[in-house]
Structures are given as C-alpha cells and as structure tokens.
Amino acid sequence: MHQAIMQVVVLLLLLVLPAVVMIVRRAAMPPVKARLATLKSVLTSKPQFMFVTDCATARHLLVRGGRAAAGGGGSGSFSNRMPSMSPSAFLSGRAYHNINSAPYGQLWRALRHNLTSGVLHPTHQHGYAPARRRALRGLIADLREQQLTNGGAALSASESIRSAVFRVNSTICFGDGVDAAVVRAMDDVQMELVLALTSVQMFMSVSVPFLVASRLVYRKRWNVLAAIRKKQEELYLPLIDGCRRSRRGHSDEALTYVHTLLGLQVPVELEAVEAAGAAGGTQQRRQQRSLEDGELVGLCSEFLGSSTEATVASLQWIMAHLIKRPAIQEAVRWEIEAAVDADAEEVGEEVLGKLDYLNAVILEALRLYPTTARVFRQVRQDDQVVDCDGQRISVGTTMVFVLDALGRDKTVG
C-alpha cells in the first residue's frame, strides 16, 4: 500500500513539475532576464584581434595613434595591454603583479624603470663578468664531459647552454654564494613552470570571479601550479631574506636584482589611497609602499624565466644559422683567431667589442628572431586609435604587433 502511494506521488510530480517550471519562467522578472542575456553575451562573445605586420602601419598606430588620443581630448595613451596574467598574478587573485602582468600605470612604470636602470643598465654589466666567466668554463667542461661520455657522438648542447645561462641569471638575481644544488633546484622548478604554462592558459585571461570557477573545474592543473609556486617560495624566500640581511656595503659589489627590489618604493594606486582615506584609516598620507614577499617571489621568477628562455632561444637561433651557413661560421672563426692569441683558452670580454662581424651576426639574429615575438595593445574606452584610413578602432580590440614580421625586409625573399 505504501509503495503504491509513493508511485502515485512520483507520477504526479512528473506531471506537475514541467508546468511549474514553465510558469516560473514566464513570471521571471525583466531585470533577471536582462542580466542573464548580458551574461550570455559576455560568455559567447569572441574577442577581436588585429595583427599588424607592416612597419608603416605599426608606426601609424603607435605614434600617430597616441597623438590622436592625446589631441582628441581623451586620457588614453594606447599603452594598455590585454589582461593576461602571469602565474604569480592569477595564483594570488591579481593581488601580486610583475612587469608582464601589471596593467599600465604607476606600478608598471616603477617596476620597469627599476629593472632598466638597475641590473640591465650598461654601467652595471662589468660587475657580472666573474659570473659569466664561471658559466662559460662550466659550459665548456660540460660539453667536454659529454664528448668523452658519448664517444664522439653528437652533443646535446641546448641543456648545457640553458644551465650556463641560468647560473649567470641566478647570480645577477641573488648574488654570489648561492649553493650549486639550490641553483639546480631553481632551474628545475623554472623548467616545470615553463612546461606547465601550456596547460593552464584558461587561467590567464579570465576575470577574478570566473577564476574561482576555473579553479574548481580544473583543480588538478591549479594544484600543479600551486605546488610549483610553493617550491619557488621555499627556494627564493631564504635567498631574499639573506639579501635583506646583507645590504650592499661597498659600491664595487655587483648589484643584484633582489637588492634593487628591496630598496624600491612603489607608488600606491590612487584608488587604494582614496579607499583607505574614506575608511578613516591613516594610509592616505602614505603614498608609497615596499614590495611584499609574494611580489618579490613573482618578480624573481619572472626575471629568471624571461632572461633565461629568451637568451637561450637567441643562442640556439644563432648556432642554427652558423651551422646552416658554413661561410659565415668560417668568417666568425677567422675574426676570433685574428683577435686573440693562438694559445688562448677563451675569448676575453675586452675583445668582444672589437669583433664587428660577430656582433653583426648577433644583431641580425636578434632582428630576425626577436626575444619577444609579439607585442599586445588593447584599445580601451579612453583611447582614440584610428587606422590608416581614418576609421576609429573599436574599444576592446586587441592589436597584435608581430615583431618578427616587422623586422624583416619585405624586398628580400
């Protein structure tokens, strides 16, 4: 009897439920429908991209487009990049930024100016000469060991070059005295991060609310990134604390990237200052702040990754062209042999400036294969960017400047 009653109830629910759903849908409030329609349009809309491969067009957009924005009464400067985020940024929910992820503004200018005027400035390059010599000798020793082990077979020089470049960059970042095992561990973690970036692209371009949903859907991939970040913190933070305790005491000491970051005061964004003042806090009078540990870890990871991968890629392209064109290889060898002694084991850095042909080969390789293949700009509401025909480019369009195409001579096949 009880089972029969339950079956009747279930049957009635199956008959009544569709009618109830239809009535609820018809009685839905217009604002709710509008919001659902807006959400649907956002989810289904496709971003607009425009690829620029012509030098004249690129100059028109970047130079004359910026002037048009300034002269047209708008406050935009066509300097905003698309909101893609580095791992440090989206792991922290955009609380921490590095140079690649920070939007154009005071923080981005402060971080970039600190890098270019600090360790990348030519006046500081002589301080890293001992690290470069050690890396070169380690590279030669590694290649010789491979030659003896393989019995004269082909050598795998790419990993040896990458390890040598990473050793130099780790010294520039943290200074001398870092244990070799720690350097190898940092190199391994950085390689893990590079390999993981291809599988986590869904986290890089979504907003913070959708990022929470992406974490739930792709939790395994998120956990991989979180584990890599934890390893970086375990490796970097002790070195950062060591730099914090040992401030540079002599002007002849090599400048390190971490020391420049520890002494950097970044401007507080205007919105944050006004919010603090409205809340009745005392932060309104403090217009600058120091970088937090999470930001320092992200900036060190960015420095080690970008400088290593870009340099290694450029060296591989140069070597590939030298192998493909034996005449150029012989010309480079002849120039080096004419500039150094016959019994010299290595080319001194004081000689490199005199090797005009070698420098031309390097510059030509950088022109054909720039370290950054794409540069992005996104048209914002306050930008007034017009194309060559005088038509304004719609807001939200992402302009992609293809540098490897812009650097090539169209008249040469």
mmCIF file of C-alpha atoms in Angstrom:
data_model
loop_
_atom_site.group_PDB
_atom_site.id
_atom_site.type_symbol
_atom_site.label_atom_id
_atom_site.label_comp_id
_atom_site.label_asym_id
_atom_site.label_seq_id
_atom_site.Cartn_x
_atom_site.Cartn_y
_atom_site.Cartn_z
ATOM 1 C CA MET A 1 0.000 0.000 0.000
ATOM 2 C CA HIS A 2 2.806 2.390 0.949
ATOM 3 C CA GLN A 3 4.712 1.677 -2.273
ATOM 4 C CA ALA A 4 1.591 2.337 -4.355
ATOM 5 C CA ILE A 5 1.105 5.729 -2.693
ATOM 6 C CA MET A 6 4.755 6.670 -3.376
ATOM 7 C CA GLN A 7 4.391 5.709 -7.036
ATOM 8 C CA VAL A 8 1.308 7.922 -7.377
ATOM 9 C CA VAL A 9 3.118 10.865 -5.761
ATOM 10 C CA VAL A 10 6.091 10.469 -8.089
ATOM 11 C CA LEU A 11 3.782 10.281 -11.097
ATOM 12 C CA LEU A 12 2.001 13.493 -10.050
ATOM 13 C CA LEU A 13 5.340 15.278 -9.593
ATOM 14 C CA LEU A 14 6.440 14.254 -13.060
ATOM 15 C CA LEU A 15 3.214 15.634 -14.499
ATOM 16 C CA VAL A 16 3.102 18.871 -12.481
ATOM 17 C CA LEU A 17 6.822 19.809 -12.474
ATOM 18 C CA PRO A 18 7.066 20.875 -16.175
ATOM 19 C CA ALA A 19 4.019 23.133 -15.774
ATOM 20 C CA VAL A 20 5.549 24.751 -12.657
ATOM 21 C CA VAL A 21 8.842 25.382 -14.462
ATOM 22 C CA MET A 22 7.007 26.979 -17.394
ATOM 23 C CA ILE A 23 5.002 29.264 -15.080
ATOM 24 C CA VAL A 24 8.164 30.342 -13.236
ATOM 25 C CA ARG A 25 9.943 31.126 -16.498
ATOM 26 C CA ARG A 26 7.045 33.205 -17.752
ATOM 27 C CA ALA A 27 6.861 35.086 -14.462
ATOM 28 C CA ALA A 28 10.583 35.851 -14.402
ATOM 29 C CA MET A 29 11.397 39.491 -13.707
ATOM 30 C CA PRO A 30 12.700 41.551 -16.669
ATOM 31 C CA PRO A 31 15.911 42.631 -14.828
ATOM 32 C CA VAL A 32 16.772 38.978 -14.266
ATOM 33 C CA LYS A 33 16.228 38.254 -17.945
ATOM 34 C CA ALA A 34 18.370 41.230 -18.894
ATOM 35 C CA ARG A 35 21.174 40.103 -16.621
ATOM 36 C CA LEU A 36 21.023 36.593 -17.997
ATOM 37 C CA ALA A 37 21.132 37.958 -21.538
ATOM 38 C CA THR A 38 24.134 40.138 -20.678
ATOM 39 C CA LEU A 39 25.927 37.189 -19.097
ATOM 40 C CA LYS A 40 25.188 35.067 -22.150
ATOM 41 C CA SER A 41 26.550 37.733 -24.490
ATOM 42 C CA VAL A 42 29.720 38.036 -22.420
ATOM 43 C CA LEU A 43 30.273 34.303 -22.402
ATOM 44 C CA THR A 44 29.577 33.823 -26.103
ATOM 45 C CA SER A 45 31.286 36.950 -27.440
ATOM 46 C CA LYS A 46 34.604 36.440 -29.220
ATOM 47 C CA PRO A 47 37.486 38.861 -28.661
ATOM 48 C CA GLN A 48 38.567 40.921 -31.665
ATOM 49 C CA PHE A 49 42.190 40.701 -32.761
ATOM 50 C CA MET A 50 44.039 42.745 -35.366
ATOM 51 C CA PHE A 51 47.505 41.596 -36.444
ATOM 52 C CA VAL A 52 49.966 44.248 -37.597
ATOM 53 C CA THR A 53 52.834 43.045 -39.798
ATOM 54 C CA ASP A 54 53.652 46.254 -41.699
ATOM 55 C CA CYS A 55 56.152 48.792 -40.353
ATOM 56 C CA ALA A 56 54.302 51.852 -41.648
ATOM 57 C CA THR A 57 51.032 50.680 -40.115
ATOM 58 C CA ALA A 58 52.717 49.916 -36.811
ATOM 59 C CA ARG A 59 54.277 53.373 -36.677
ATOM 60 C CA HIS A 60 50.962 54.990 -37.561
ATOM 61 C CA LEU A 61 49.128 53.168 -34.778
ATOM 62 C CA LEU A 62 51.750 53.535 -32.052
ATOM 63 C CA VAL A 63 52.980 57.062 -32.799
ATOM 64 C CA ARG A 64 50.183 58.895 -34.558
ATOM 65 C CA GLY A 65 47.528 56.874 -32.733
ATOM 66 C CA GLY A 66 48.914 58.035 -29.394
ATOM 67 C CA ARG A 67 48.986 61.643 -30.608
ATOM 68 C CA ALA A 68 45.396 61.365 -31.777
ATOM 69 C CA ALA A 69 44.384 60.098 -28.345
ATOM 70 C CA ALA A 70 46.165 62.972 -26.633
ATOM 71 C CA GLY A 71 44.908 65.612 -29.042
ATOM 72 C CA GLY A 72 41.355 64.308 -29.141
ATOM 73 C CA GLY A 73 40.661 65.143 -25.532
ATOM 74 C CA GLY A 74 40.912 61.564 -24.299
ATOM 75 C CA SER A 75 43.156 60.492 -21.456
ATOM 76 C CA GLY A 76 44.267 57.258 -23.094
ATOM 77 C CA SER A 77 47.723 56.689 -24.482
ATOM 78 C CA PHE A 78 47.216 53.343 -26.242
ATOM 79 C CA SER A 79 49.594 51.734 -23.734
ATOM 80 C CA ASN A 80 47.306 49.148 -22.166
ATOM 81 C CA ARG A 81 47.979 45.503 -22.780
ATOM 82 C CA MET A 82 45.455 42.710 -22.848
ATOM 83 C CA PRO A 83 44.593 41.466 -19.318
ATOM 84 C CA SER A 84 46.652 38.314 -19.489
ATOM 85 C CA MET A 85 48.168 37.335 -16.169
ATOM 86 C CA SER A 86 51.383 35.667 -15.150
ATOM 87 C CA PRO A 87 51.221 32.668 -12.767
ATOM 88 C CA SER A 88 52.143 34.919 -9.858
ATOM 89 C CA ALA A 89 49.216 37.203 -10.653
ATOM 90 C CA PHE A 90 46.421 34.694 -11.094
ATOM 91 C CA LEU A 91 47.638 32.470 -8.239
ATOM 92 C CA SER A 92 47.247 35.472 -5.936
ATOM 93 C CA GLY A 93 43.942 36.601 -7.435
ATOM 94 C CA ARG A 94 45.684 39.607 -9.011
ATOM 95 C CA ALA A 95 46.967 40.746 -5.632
ATOM 96 C CA TYR A 96 50.581 40.389 -6.806
ATOM 97 C CA HIS A 97 51.863 41.599 -10.141
ATOM 98 C CA ASN A 98 55.130 41.528 -12.033
ATOM 99 C CA ILE A 99 56.180 43.565 -15.069
ATOM 100 C CA ASN A 100 54.396 41.315 -17.564
ATOM 101 C CA SER A 101 51.100 41.171 -15.694
ATOM 102 C CA ALA A 102 50.786 44.669 -14.220
ATOM 103 C CA PRO A 103 48.434 46.979 -16.125
ATOM 104 C CA TYR A 104 49.906 50.172 -17.499
ATOM 105 C CA GLY A 105 50.205 52.569 -14.589
ATOM 106 C CA GLN A 106 52.376 53.651 -11.694
ATOM 107 C CA LEU A 107 53.288 50.135 -10.558
ATOM 108 C CA TRP A 108 54.277 49.023 -14.055
ATOM 109 C CA ARG A 109 56.416 52.127 -14.622
ATOM 110 C CA ALA A 110 58.151 51.743 -11.261
ATOM 111 C CA LEU A 111 58.986 48.062 -11.798
ATOM 112 C CA ARG A 112 60.174 48.543 -15.366
ATOM 113 C CA HIS A 113 62.266 51.625 -14.537
ATOM 114 C CA ASN A 114 63.868 49.748 -11.651
ATOM 115 C CA LEU A 115 64.876 46.886 -13.959
ATOM 116 C CA THR A 116 66.235 49.016 -16.800
ATOM 117 C CA SER A 117 68.104 51.449 -14.561
ATOM 118 C CA GLY A 118 69.381 48.660 -12.302
ATOM 119 C CA VAL A 119 70.847 45.326 -13.314
ATOM 120 C CA LEU A 120 70.212 45.838 -17.045
ATOM 121 C CA HIS A 121 71.994 49.193 -17.218
ATOM 122 C CA PRO A 122 75.327 49.013 -19.094
ATOM 123 C CA THR A 123 77.208 50.591 -16.177
ATOM 124 C CA HIS A 124 76.493 47.513 -14.039
ATOM 125 C CA GLN A 125 77.428 44.854 -16.594
ATOM 126 C CA HIS A 126 81.103 44.732 -15.630
ATOM 127 C CA GLY A 127 80.149 43.539 -12.141
ATOM 128 C CA TYR A 128 78.770 40.292 -13.543
ATOM 129 C CA ALA A 129 81.909 39.407 -15.531
ATOM 130 C CA PRO A 130 83.136 36.818 -12.963
ATOM 131 C CA ALA A 131 79.761 35.041 -13.098
ATOM 132 C CA ARG A 132 79.898 34.986 -16.906
ATOM 133 C CA ARG A 133 83.431 33.539 -16.864
ATOM 134 C CA ARG A 134 82.422 30.812 -14.410
ATOM 135 C CA ALA A 135 79.399 29.938 -16.511
ATOM 136 C CA LEU A 136 81.493 29.790 -19.696
ATOM 137 C CA ARG A 137 84.047 27.488 -18.117
ATOM 138 C CA GLY A 138 81.285 25.314 -16.725
ATOM 139 C CA LEU A 139 79.700 25.118 -20.185
ATOM 140 C CA ILE A 140 82.993 24.066 -21.772
ATOM 141 C CA ALA A 141 83.576 21.450 -19.073
ATOM 142 C CA ASP A 142 80.055 20.097 -19.523
ATOM 143 C CA LEU A 143 80.444 19.796 -23.307
ATOM 144 C CA ARG A 144 83.823 18.067 -22.937
ATOM 145 C CA GLU A 145 82.334 15.615 -20.458
ATOM 146 C CA GLN A 146 79.522 14.837 -22.890
ATOM 147 C CA GLN A 147 82.046 14.311 -25.665
ATOM 148 C CA LEU A 148 84.016 11.811 -23.592
ATOM 149 C CA THR A 149 80.860 10.034 -22.429
ATOM 150 C CA ASN A 150 79.245 9.777 -25.870
ATOM 151 C CA GLY A 151 82.411 8.630 -27.577
ATOM 152 C CA GLY A 152 82.430 11.350 -30.225
ATOM 153 C CA ALA A 153 78.704 11.225 -30.986
ATOM 154 C CA ALA A 154 76.566 14.317 -31.481
ATOM 155 C CA LEU A 155 76.306 16.514 -28.396
ATOM 156 C CA SER A 156 73.134 17.920 -26.847
ATOM 157 C CA ALA A 157 74.262 21.475 -26.287
ATOM 158 C CA SER A 158 70.865 23.048 -25.571
ATOM 159 C CA GLU A 159 70.575 21.855 -21.968
ATOM 160 C CA SER A 160 74.199 22.757 -21.244
ATOM 161 C CA ILE A 161 73.678 26.261 -22.633
ATOM 162 C CA ARG A 162 70.492 26.691 -20.648
ATOM 163 C CA SER A 163 72.179 25.641 -17.399
ATOM 164 C CA ALA A 164 75.063 28.042 -18.008
ATOM 165 C CA VAL A 165 72.731 30.965 -18.747
ATOM 166 C CA PHE A 166 70.596 30.179 -15.702
ATOM 167 C CA ARG A 167 73.688 30.200 -13.476
ATOM 168 C CA VAL A 168 74.546 33.706 -14.651
ATOM 169 C CA ASN A 169 70.991 34.954 -14.172
ATOM 170 C CA SER A 170 70.712 33.430 -10.699
ATOM 171 C CA THR A 171 73.884 35.284 -9.703
ATOM 172 C CA ILE A 172 72.518 38.545 -11.084
ATOM 173 C CA CYS A 173 69.260 37.952 -9.217
ATOM 174 C CA PHE A 174 70.511 36.746 -5.819
ATOM 175 C CA GLY A 175 74.252 37.422 -5.851
ATOM 176 C CA ASP A 176 77.257 35.169 -5.380
ATOM 177 C CA GLY A 177 77.385 32.412 -2.823
ATOM 178 C CA VAL A 178 74.229 30.546 -3.784
ATOM 179 C CA ASP A 179 74.795 26.811 -3.406
ATOM 180 C CA ALA A 180 75.071 24.902 -6.684
ATOM 181 C CA ALA A 181 72.408 22.429 -5.557
ATOM 182 C CA VAL A 182 69.998 25.313 -4.887
ATOM 183 C CA VAL A 183 70.712 26.752 -8.349
ATOM 184 C CA ARG A 184 69.950 23.374 -9.943
ATOM 185 C CA ALA A 185 66.741 23.109 -7.920
ATOM 186 C CA MET A 186 65.651 26.597 -9.030
ATOM 187 C CA ASP A 187 66.430 25.680 -12.630
ATOM 188 C CA ASP A 188 64.337 22.507 -12.363
ATOM 189 C CA VAL A 189 61.382 24.361 -10.846
ATOM 190 C CA GLN A 190 61.584 27.050 -13.513
ATOM 191 C CA MET A 191 61.526 24.387 -16.222
ATOM 192 C CA GLU A 192 58.478 22.809 -14.552
ATOM 193 C CA LEU A 193 56.752 26.179 -14.694
ATOM 194 C CA VAL A 194 57.589 26.666 -18.385
ATOM 195 C CA LEU A 195 56.232 23.224 -19.259
ATOM 196 C CA ALA A 196 53.073 23.799 -17.187
ATOM 197 C CA LEU A 197 52.175 27.118 -18.839
ATOM 198 C CA THR A 198 50.805 25.447 -21.969
ATOM 199 C CA SER A 199 48.175 23.579 -19.945
ATOM 200 C CA VAL A 200 46.988 26.476 -17.755
ATOM 201 C CA GLN A 201 46.107 29.083 -20.357
ATOM 202 C CA MET A 202 42.483 29.032 -19.218
ATOM 203 C CA PHE A 203 43.578 30.812 -16.004
ATOM 204 C CA MET A 204 45.464 33.636 -17.720
ATOM 205 C CA SER A 205 42.715 35.654 -19.384
ATOM 206 C CA VAL A 206 39.668 35.228 -17.124
ATOM 207 C CA SER A 207 38.464 37.721 -14.561
ATOM 208 C CA VAL A 208 38.669 37.035 -10.846
ATOM 209 C CA PRO A 209 35.046 35.771 -10.423
ATOM 210 C CA PHE A 210 35.440 33.316 -13.296
ATOM 211 C CA LEU A 211 38.882 32.374 -11.967
ATOM 212 C CA VAL A 212 37.256 30.810 -8.908
ATOM 213 C CA ALA A 213 35.080 28.645 -11.153
ATOM 214 C CA SER A 214 38.075 27.705 -13.284
ATOM 215 C CA ARG A 215 39.930 26.575 -10.173
ATOM 216 C CA LEU A 216 37.079 24.191 -9.347
ATOM 217 C CA VAL A 217 36.754 22.828 -12.872
ATOM 218 C CA TYR A 218 40.487 22.443 -13.493
ATOM 219 C CA ARG A 219 41.567 21.792 -9.927
ATOM 220 C CA LYS A 220 44.300 19.311 -10.870
ATOM 221 C CA ARG A 221 46.006 21.846 -13.119
ATOM 222 C CA TRP A 222 45.593 24.506 -10.459
ATOM 223 C CA ASN A 223 47.161 22.214 -7.859
ATOM 224 C CA VAL A 224 50.165 21.691 -10.141
ATOM 225 C CA LEU A 225 50.708 25.443 -10.359
ATOM 226 C CA ALA A 226 50.192 25.876 -6.620
ATOM 227 C CA ALA A 227 52.804 23.181 -5.953
ATOM 228 C CA ILE A 228 55.293 24.902 -8.264
ATOM 229 C CA ARG A 229 54.648 28.198 -6.520
ATOM 230 C CA LYS A 230 55.245 26.597 -3.123
ATOM 231 C CA LYS A 231 58.586 25.198 -4.325
ATOM 232 C CA GLN A 232 59.581 28.642 -5.562
ATOM 233 C CA GLU A 233 58.741 30.218 -2.219
ATOM 234 C CA GLU A 234 60.766 27.576 -0.381
ATOM 235 C CA LEU A 235 63.774 28.276 -2.632
ATOM 236 C CA TYR A 236 63.529 32.042 -3.129
ATOM 237 C CA LEU A 237 62.431 33.362 0.266
ATOM 238 C CA PRO A 238 65.575 32.229 2.175
ATOM 239 C CA LEU A 239 67.733 33.854 -0.503
ATOM 240 C CA ILE A 240 65.649 37.030 -0.374
ATOM 241 C CA ASP A 241 65.956 37.115 3.414
ATOM 242 C CA GLY A 242 69.716 36.677 3.040
ATOM 243 C CA CYS A 243 69.853 39.685 0.711
ATOM 244 C CA ARG A 244 67.700 41.629 3.155
ATOM 245 C CA ARG A 245 70.159 40.935 5.980
ATOM 246 C CA SER A 246 73.255 41.683 3.904
ATOM 247 C CA ARG A 247 72.713 45.108 2.412
ATOM 248 C CA ARG A 248 75.286 46.197 -0.147
ATOM 249 C CA GLY A 249 78.130 47.663 1.881
ATOM 250 C CA HIS A 250 80.541 48.599 -0.899
ATOM 251 C CA SER A 251 79.939 50.357 -4.180
ATOM 252 C CA ASP A 252 82.200 47.885 -6.022
ATOM 253 C CA GLU A 253 79.952 44.948 -5.142
ATOM 254 C CA ALA A 254 77.888 43.608 -8.006
ATOM 255 C CA LEU A 255 74.336 44.923 -7.936
ATOM 256 C CA THR A 256 71.692 42.220 -7.541
ATOM 257 C CA TYR A 257 68.107 42.343 -8.721
ATOM 258 C CA VAL A 258 66.773 41.469 -5.272
ATOM 259 C CA HIS A 259 68.660 44.360 -3.679
ATOM 260 C CA THR A 260 67.064 46.794 -6.131
ATOM 261 C CA LEU A 261 63.631 45.375 -5.319
ATOM 262 C CA LEU A 262 64.184 45.561 -1.563
ATOM 263 C CA GLY A 263 65.021 49.243 -1.821
ATOM 264 C CA LEU A 264 62.204 50.039 -4.226
ATOM 265 C CA GLN A 265 59.246 52.100 -3.099
ATOM 266 C CA VAL A 266 56.321 51.611 -5.472
ATOM 267 C CA PRO A 267 53.543 54.207 -5.648
ATOM 268 C CA VAL A 268 50.209 53.292 -4.134
ATOM 269 C CA GLU A 269 47.450 53.436 -6.731
ATOM 270 C CA LEU A 270 45.125 56.414 -6.329
ATOM 271 C CA GLU A 271 42.026 54.258 -5.898
ATOM 272 C CA ALA A 272 43.555 52.375 -2.985
ATOM 273 C CA VAL A 273 44.618 55.601 -1.295
ATOM 274 C CA GLU A 274 41.168 57.150 -1.615
ATOM 275 C CA ALA A 275 39.525 53.975 -0.322
ATOM 276 C CA ALA A 276 41.803 53.967 2.710
ATOM 277 C CA GLY A 277 41.003 57.606 3.398
ATOM 278 C CA ALA A 278 37.265 57.038 3.081
ATOM 279 C CA ALA A 279 37.508 54.182 5.566
ATOM 280 C CA GLY A 280 39.022 56.542 8.127
ATOM 281 C CA GLY A 281 42.439 54.939 8.065
ATOM 282 C CA THR A 282 45.849 56.582 8.220
ATOM 283 C CA GLN A 283 47.077 55.113 4.951
ATOM 284 C CA GLN A 284 46.081 58.181 2.953
ATOM 285 C CA ARG A 285 49.276 60.042 3.887
ATOM 286 C CA ARG A 286 51.492 57.134 2.809
ATOM 287 C CA GLN A 287 51.798 57.368 -0.959
ATOM 288 C CA GLN A 288 54.431 54.645 -1.365
ATOM 289 C CA ARG A 289 54.972 51.129 -0.115
ATOM 290 C CA SER A 290 57.556 48.378 -0.177
ATOM 291 C CA LEU A 291 57.113 45.165 -2.114
ATOM 292 C CA GLU A 292 55.717 42.176 -0.241
ATOM 293 C CA ASP A 293 57.329 38.743 -0.200
ATOM 294 C CA GLY A 294 54.750 37.339 -2.602
ATOM 295 C CA GLU A 295 55.538 40.073 -5.110
ATOM 296 C CA LEU A 296 59.277 39.513 -4.706
ATOM 297 C CA VAL A 297 58.917 35.799 -5.448
ATOM 298 C CA GLY A 298 56.917 36.535 -8.594
ATOM 299 C CA LEU A 299 59.391 39.164 -9.809
ATOM 300 C CA CYS A 300 62.367 36.843 -9.243
ATOM 301 C CA SER A 301 60.598 34.048 -11.113
ATOM 302 C CA GLU A 302 59.832 36.432 -13.975
ATOM 303 C CA PHE A 303 63.455 37.621 -14.136
ATOM 304 C CA LEU A 304 64.943 34.123 -14.094
ATOM 305 C CA GLY A 305 62.439 32.746 -16.592
ATOM 306 C CA SER A 306 62.357 35.598 -19.098
ATOM 307 C CA SER A 307 66.092 36.243 -19.186
ATOM 308 C CA THR A 308 66.985 32.563 -19.409
ATOM 309 C CA GLU A 309 64.478 31.403 -22.021
ATOM 310 C CA ALA A 310 64.946 34.452 -24.261
ATOM 311 C CA THR A 311 68.746 34.255 -24.174
ATOM 312 C CA VAL A 312 68.821 30.511 -24.804
ATOM 313 C CA ALA A 313 66.411 30.832 -27.730
ATOM 314 C CA SER A 314 68.573 33.565 -29.294
ATOM 315 C CA LEU A 315 71.735 31.485 -28.887
ATOM 316 C CA GLN A 316 70.068 28.473 -30.474
ATOM 317 C CA TRP A 317 68.962 30.527 -33.488
ATOM 318 C CA ILE A 318 72.499 31.923 -33.893
ATOM 319 C CA MET A 319 74.033 28.456 -33.717
ATOM 320 C CA ALA A 320 71.485 27.079 -36.181
ATOM 321 C CA HIS A 321 72.330 29.779 -38.733
ATOM 322 C CA LEU A 322 76.067 29.255 -38.264
ATOM 323 C CA ILE A 323 75.654 25.532 -38.914
ATOM 324 C CA LYS A 324 73.413 26.164 -41.919
ATOM 325 C CA ARG A 325 75.856 28.693 -43.432
ATOM 326 C CA PRO A 326 79.443 27.411 -43.117
ATOM 327 C CA ALA A 327 80.826 30.517 -44.834
ATOM 328 C CA ILE A 328 79.529 32.757 -42.039
ATOM 329 C CA GLN A 329 80.887 30.305 -39.475
ATOM 330 C CA GLU A 330 84.324 30.421 -41.046
ATOM 331 C CA ALA A 331 84.268 34.224 -41.153
ATOM 332 C CA VAL A 332 83.418 34.364 -37.440
ATOM 333 C CA ARG A 333 86.184 31.860 -36.633
ATOM 334 C CA TRP A 334 88.718 33.832 -38.696
ATOM 335 C CA GLU A 335 87.836 37.074 -36.919
ATOM 336 C CA ILE A 336 88.182 35.463 -33.486
ATOM 337 C CA GLU A 337 91.513 33.825 -34.318
ATOM 338 C CA ALA A 338 92.847 37.155 -35.585
ATOM 339 C CA ALA A 339 91.819 38.955 -32.394
ATOM 340 C CA VAL A 340 93.110 36.525 -29.732
ATOM 341 C CA ASP A 341 96.324 34.620 -29.187
ATOM 342 C CA ALA A 342 96.660 31.138 -30.596
ATOM 343 C CA ASP A 343 97.088 29.590 -27.131
ATOM 344 C CA ALA A 344 94.148 31.444 -25.553
ATOM 345 C CA GLU A 345 91.554 29.141 -23.967
ATOM 346 C CA GLU A 346 88.690 31.649 -24.189
ATOM 347 C CA VAL A 347 87.784 34.978 -25.732
ATOM 348 C CA GLY A 348 88.060 37.751 -23.166
ATOM 349 C CA GLU A 349 85.219 40.186 -22.771
ATOM 350 C CA GLU A 350 87.555 43.065 -23.548
ATOM 351 C CA VAL A 351 87.963 41.577 -27.049
ATOM 352 C CA LEU A 352 84.248 41.140 -27.784
ATOM 353 C CA GLY A 353 83.746 44.813 -28.565
ATOM 354 C CA LYS A 354 86.323 44.567 -31.358
ATOM 355 C CA LEU A 355 84.643 41.636 -33.133
ATOM 356 C CA ASP A 356 82.497 43.622 -35.542
ATOM 357 C CA TYR A 357 81.458 40.689 -37.714
ATOM 358 C CA LEU A 358 80.378 38.577 -34.727
ATOM 359 C CA ASN A 359 78.382 41.495 -33.335
ATOM 360 C CA ALA A 360 76.688 41.923 -36.724
ATOM 361 C CA VAL A 361 75.729 38.233 -36.761
ATOM 362 C CA ILE A 362 74.212 38.540 -33.273
ATOM 363 C CA LEU A 363 72.291 41.711 -34.113
ATOM 364 C CA GLU A 364 70.978 40.187 -37.335
ATOM 365 C CA ALA A 365 69.762 37.118 -35.446
ATOM 366 C CA LEU A 366 68.002 39.340 -32.908
ATOM 367 C CA ARG A 367 66.361 41.284 -35.735
ATOM 368 C CA LEU A 368 65.070 38.147 -37.439
ATOM 369 C CA TYR A 369 64.154 36.351 -34.216
ATOM 370 C CA PRO A 370 63.430 38.936 -31.500
ATOM 371 C CA THR A 371 63.291 37.780 -27.909
ATOM 372 C CA THR A 372 59.646 38.883 -27.804
ATOM 373 C CA ALA A 373 57.762 37.708 -30.870
ATOM 374 C CA ARG A 374 54.501 39.541 -30.132
ATOM 375 C CA VAL A 375 53.601 42.871 -28.540
ATOM 376 C CA PHE A 376 49.993 43.406 -27.473
ATOM 377 C CA ARG A 377 47.984 46.591 -27.076
ATOM 378 C CA GLN A 378 44.319 46.710 -26.190
ATOM 379 C CA VAL A 379 42.092 49.641 -27.138
ATOM 380 C CA ARG A 380 40.372 50.991 -24.044
ATOM 381 C CA GLN A 381 37.436 53.355 -23.675
ATOM 382 C CA ASP A 382 39.595 56.466 -23.286
ATOM 383 C CA ASP A 383 41.820 55.604 -26.268
ATOM 384 C CA GLN A 384 41.104 57.112 -29.655
ATOM 385 C CA VAL A 385 43.105 54.941 -32.025
ATOM 386 C CA VAL A 386 42.479 55.290 -35.755
ATOM 387 C CA ASP A 387 43.747 53.121 -38.591
ATOM 388 C CA CYS A 388 45.417 54.305 -41.790
ATOM 389 C CA ASP A 389 42.026 55.034 -43.355
ATOM 390 C CA GLY A 390 40.998 57.326 -40.507
ATOM 391 C CA GLN A 391 38.494 54.853 -39.040
ATOM 392 C CA ARG A 392 38.444 54.559 -35.266
ATOM 393 C CA ILE A 393 39.271 51.081 -33.995
ATOM 394 C CA SER A 394 36.542 49.717 -31.756
ATOM 395 C CA VAL A 395 37.002 49.511 -27.995
ATOM 396 C CA GLY A 396 38.154 46.118 -26.768
ATOM 397 C CA THR A 397 40.128 45.254 -29.889
ATOM 398 C CA THR A 398 43.487 43.655 -29.178
ATOM 399 C CA MET A 399 46.240 44.865 -31.501
ATOM 400 C CA VAL A 400 48.962 42.261 -32.045
ATOM 401 C CA PHE A 401 52.236 43.670 -33.383
ATOM 402 C CA VAL A 402 54.181 40.769 -34.906
ATOM 403 C CA LEU A 403 57.779 41.788 -34.251
ATOM 404 C CA ASP A 404 59.467 39.017 -36.208
ATOM 405 C CA ALA A 405 57.484 40.067 -39.284
ATOM 406 C CA LEU A 406 58.099 43.790 -38.698
ATOM 407 C CA GLY A 407 61.839 43.201 -38.510
ATOM 408 C CA ARG A 408 62.083 41.510 -41.901
ATOM 409 C CA ASP A 409 62.770 43.305 -45.168
ATOM 410 C CA LYS A 410 59.806 42.695 -47.462
ATOM 411 C CA THR A 411 62.001 43.163 -50.556
ATOM 412 C CA VAL A 412 64.271 40.241 -49.623
ATOM 413 C CA GLY A 413 62.945 36.742 -50.224
#
